Coordinates of C-alpha atoms in Angstrom, one line a residue:
X1 CA -0.6 -4.7 -27.3
X2 CA 2.3 -5.6 -26.5
X3 CA 2.8 -7.5 -30.2
X4 CA 5.8 -7.5 -32.9
X5 CA 4.0 -6.9 -36.3
X6 CA 6.6 -9.1 -38.6
X7 CA 5.3 -7.3 -41.6
X8 CA 5.4 -4.1 -40.1
X9 CA 8.7 -4.6 -39.3
X10 CA 10.6 -6.0 -42.0
X11 CA 9.2 -3.3 -44.2
X12 CA 10.1 -0.7 -41.1
X13 CA 13.6 -2.2 -39.8
X14 CA 12.3 -0.3 -36.5
X15 CA 9.2 -0.7 -33.9
X16 CA 8.3 1.2 -31.2
X17 CA 5.8 0.1 -28.5
X18 CA 5.5 2.9 -26.0
X19 CA 2.5 1.7 -23.3
X20 CA 0.8 2.3 -19.9
X21 CA -1.4 -0.8 -19.4
X22 CA -3.0 -1.7 -16.3
X23 CA -2.0 -4.7 -14.5
X24 CA -3.4 -6.1 -11.8
X25 CA -1.7 -8.5 -10.1
X26 CA 2.5 -9.9 -10.6
X27 CA 2.2 -13.5 -10.3
X28 CA 4.8 -14.8 -9.0
X29 CA 6.6 -17.9 -6.9
X30 CA 2.7 -19.2 -7.1
X31 CA 1.9 -16.4 -5.0
X32 CA 0.5 -11.9 -6.2
X33 CA 1.3 -9.1 -5.8
X34 CA -1.2 -6.3 -7.0
X35 CA 1.1 -3.1 -9.4
X36 CA 0.1 -0.3 -7.3
X37 CA 1.0 1.8 -10.8
X38 CA 0.7 0.6 -14.5
X39 CA 3.2 -0.1 -16.1
X40 CA 5.0 1.3 -18.5
X41 CA 7.2 -0.3 -21.5
X42 CA 9.2 1.3 -23.4
X43 CA 10.4 -1.3 -26.9
X44 CA 12.8 -1.3 -29.5
X45 CA 13.0 -3.5 -31.8
X46 CA 14.7 -4.3 -35.3
X47 CA 15.0 -6.2 -38.2
X48 CA 18.6 -7.4 -39.7
X49 CA 19.1 -10.6 -42.0
X50 CA 16.3 -12.2 -40.2
X51 CA 17.6 -11.3 -36.1
X52 CA 15.1 -8.9 -34.1
X53 CA 17.1 -6.5 -31.7
X54 CA 14.3 -6.1 -28.6
X55 CA 15.7 -3.5 -25.9
X56 CA 13.9 -1.7 -24.2
X57 CA 12.7 -0.7 -20.1
X58 CA 9.3 -1.5 -18.0
X59 CA 8.6 0.4 -14.2
X60 CA 6.3 0.3 -12.3
X61 CA 5.6 -0.5 -8.8
X62 CA 4.1 -3.4 -6.4
X63 CA 3.9 -4.4 -3.7
X64 CA 5.2 -7.0 -1.6
X65 CA 5.3 -8.0 2.4
X66 CA 8.6 -7.6 3.9
X67 CA 9.7 -10.5 4.5
X68 CA 10.6 -10.4 8.6
X69 CA 7.5 -8.4 9.0
X70 CA 5.1 -9.2 6.0
X71 CA 4.5 -5.0 7.0
X72 CA 3.4 -4.1 3.0
X73 CA 7.1 -3.0 0.8
X74 CA 6.2 -0.6 -2.2
X75 CA 8.8 -1.4 -4.5
X76 CA 9.1 0.6 -7.1
X77 CA 10.7 -1.4 -10.5
X78 CA 13.0 -0.7 -12.9
X79 CA 13.3 -2.8 -15.8
X80 CA 15.5 -3.4 -19.1
X81 CA 13.7 -5.8 -22.0
X82 CA 17.1 -6.9 -23.6
X83 CA 16.6 -10.2 -26.2
X84 CA 17.4 -11.7 -29.5
X85 CA 14.7 -13.4 -32.1
X86 CA 16.5 -15.4 -34.3
X87 CA 14.5 -17.5 -36.7
X88 CA 13.0 -20.7 -36.2
X89 CA 15.1 -22.1 -39.5
X90 CA 18.1 -21.5 -38.6
X91 CA 17.9 -22.3 -34.8
X92 CA 20.5 -26.0 -35.3
X93 CA 22.7 -23.9 -37.6
X94 CA 23.2 -20.9 -34.2
X95 CA 22.9 -23.8 -31.4
X96 CA 26.0 -25.7 -33.8
X97 CA 28.2 -22.7 -33.8
X98 CA 27.7 -21.2 -30.1
X99 CA 29.5 -23.6 -28.5
X100 CA 31.1 -21.2 -26.9
X101 CA 29.1 -18.4 -25.2
X102 CA 27.7 -19.3 -21.9
X103 CA 24.0 -17.7 -22.0
X104 CA 21.2 -18.4 -24.1
X105 CA 18.8 -17.1 -22.0
X106 CA 17.7 -13.6 -23.9
X107 CA 18.0 -15.3 -27.4
X108 CA 14.1 -16.8 -28.1
X109 CA 13.4 -18.7 -32.5
X110 CA 10.5 -17.3 -34.2
X111 CA 8.5 -18.5 -37.4
X112 CA 8.9 -16.6 -39.8
X113 CA 5.3 -17.0 -41.3
X114 CA 4.0 -15.9 -38.4
X115 CA 2.1 -12.3 -38.0
X116 CA 3.2 -11.9 -34.6
X117 CA 5.7 -11.6 -31.4
X118 CA 4.6 -11.6 -28.1
X119 CA 6.2 -9.2 -25.8
X120 CA 4.8 -9.8 -22.7
X121 CA 6.0 -12.8 -21.7
X122 CA 9.9 -10.5 -22.0
X123 CA 8.4 -7.7 -19.9
X124 CA 6.7 -9.4 -17.2
X125 CA 10.9 -11.0 -16.9
X126 CA 11.9 -7.6 -17.0
X127 CA 9.9 -7.4 -13.8
X128 CA 10.3 -10.7 -12.0
X129 CA 14.4 -10.2 -12.4
X130 CA 13.5 -6.8 -10.4
X131 CA 12.1 -7.8 -7.2
X132 CA 14.6 -9.3 -4.4
X133 CA 15.6 -12.3 -3.2
X134 CA 15.0 -10.9 0.3
X135 CA 12.6 -8.1 0.7
X136 CA 12.4 -5.9 3.9
X137 CA 10.7 -2.7 4.7
X138 CA 13.9 -2.1 5.5
X139 CA 17.0 -2.3 6.2
X140 CA 17.0 -2.6 10.7
X141 CA 13.3 -4.5 10.3
X142 CA 12.5 -6.7 13.8
X143 CA 10.2 -8.7 12.8
X144 CA 7.9 -11.2 13.8
X145 CA 7.9 -12.3 17.8
X146 CA 8.7 -15.7 17.0
X147 CA 6.5 -16.8 20.1
X148 CA 3.9 -14.9 19.3
X149 CA 3.6 -13.5 16.6
X150 CA 3.7 -9.6 17.5
X151 CA 5.6 -6.4 15.2
X152 CA 8.7 -6.3 16.8
X153 CA 8.7 -2.5 14.9
X154 CA 5.3 -1.1 16.4
X155 CA 6.6 -2.9 19.2
X156 CA 10.5 -2.8 20.4
X157 CA 9.4 -3.4 24.4
X158 CA 7.6 -6.3 24.0
X159 CA 8.9 -8.8 26.2
X160 CA 6.6 -12.6 24.6
X161 CA 4.9 -14.4 28.1
X162 CA 5.0 -17.2 26.1
X163 CA 9.3 -17.4 26.2
X164 CA 9.4 -17.4 29.8
X165 CA 7.1 -20.5 29.5
X166 CA 9.3 -22.0 27.0
X167 CA 11.5 -25.0 28.4
X168 CA 15.4 -25.5 26.5
X169 CA 14.4 -28.3 24.5
X170 CA 17.9 -29.3 25.9
X171 CA 17.6 -29.2 29.0
X172 CA 16.5 -32.6 29.2
X173 CA 20.3 -33.4 28.3
X174 CA 21.7 -30.7 31.1
X175 CA 19.5 -33.8 33.0
X176 CA 21.6 -36.5 32.1
X177 CA 24.5 -35.1 32.5
X178 CA 24.4 -34.8 35.8

């Protein structure tokens, strides 16, 4: 359960969460990527003058297809959770005074009358941020043949028969300039 109990946090001033979550898939950009190991979460929240600082780590692994050959890539994820929660009643004052701040992405607002703050989204963000923009099985991945789709890593000597038959799209220009 990735929820902060506000009463306990206000009383204790520090609240720790250590959990191993058995999530099945990470949903990212309309795709689903399976986890190959549990999501290990360690979070510490501290309460001071209405502010809640949330810091921690998320460790897991997902299976993502290689962007060149589509083979499975086992990505180890070591993400960081870093968020600041402020009471909703201070939202307008804080935003007006923070004009010089350039990044408010990790600032969130909570209702002081609520019982819980759900941290699941912060954990998912920590995972998503660690997924590279381009996932490769290896730096020298040769990818797939652009004509027949055969994996060039498994068949490095492949010569596509379709390549020889295909006429250049510029062949018509060659005829015009004769």
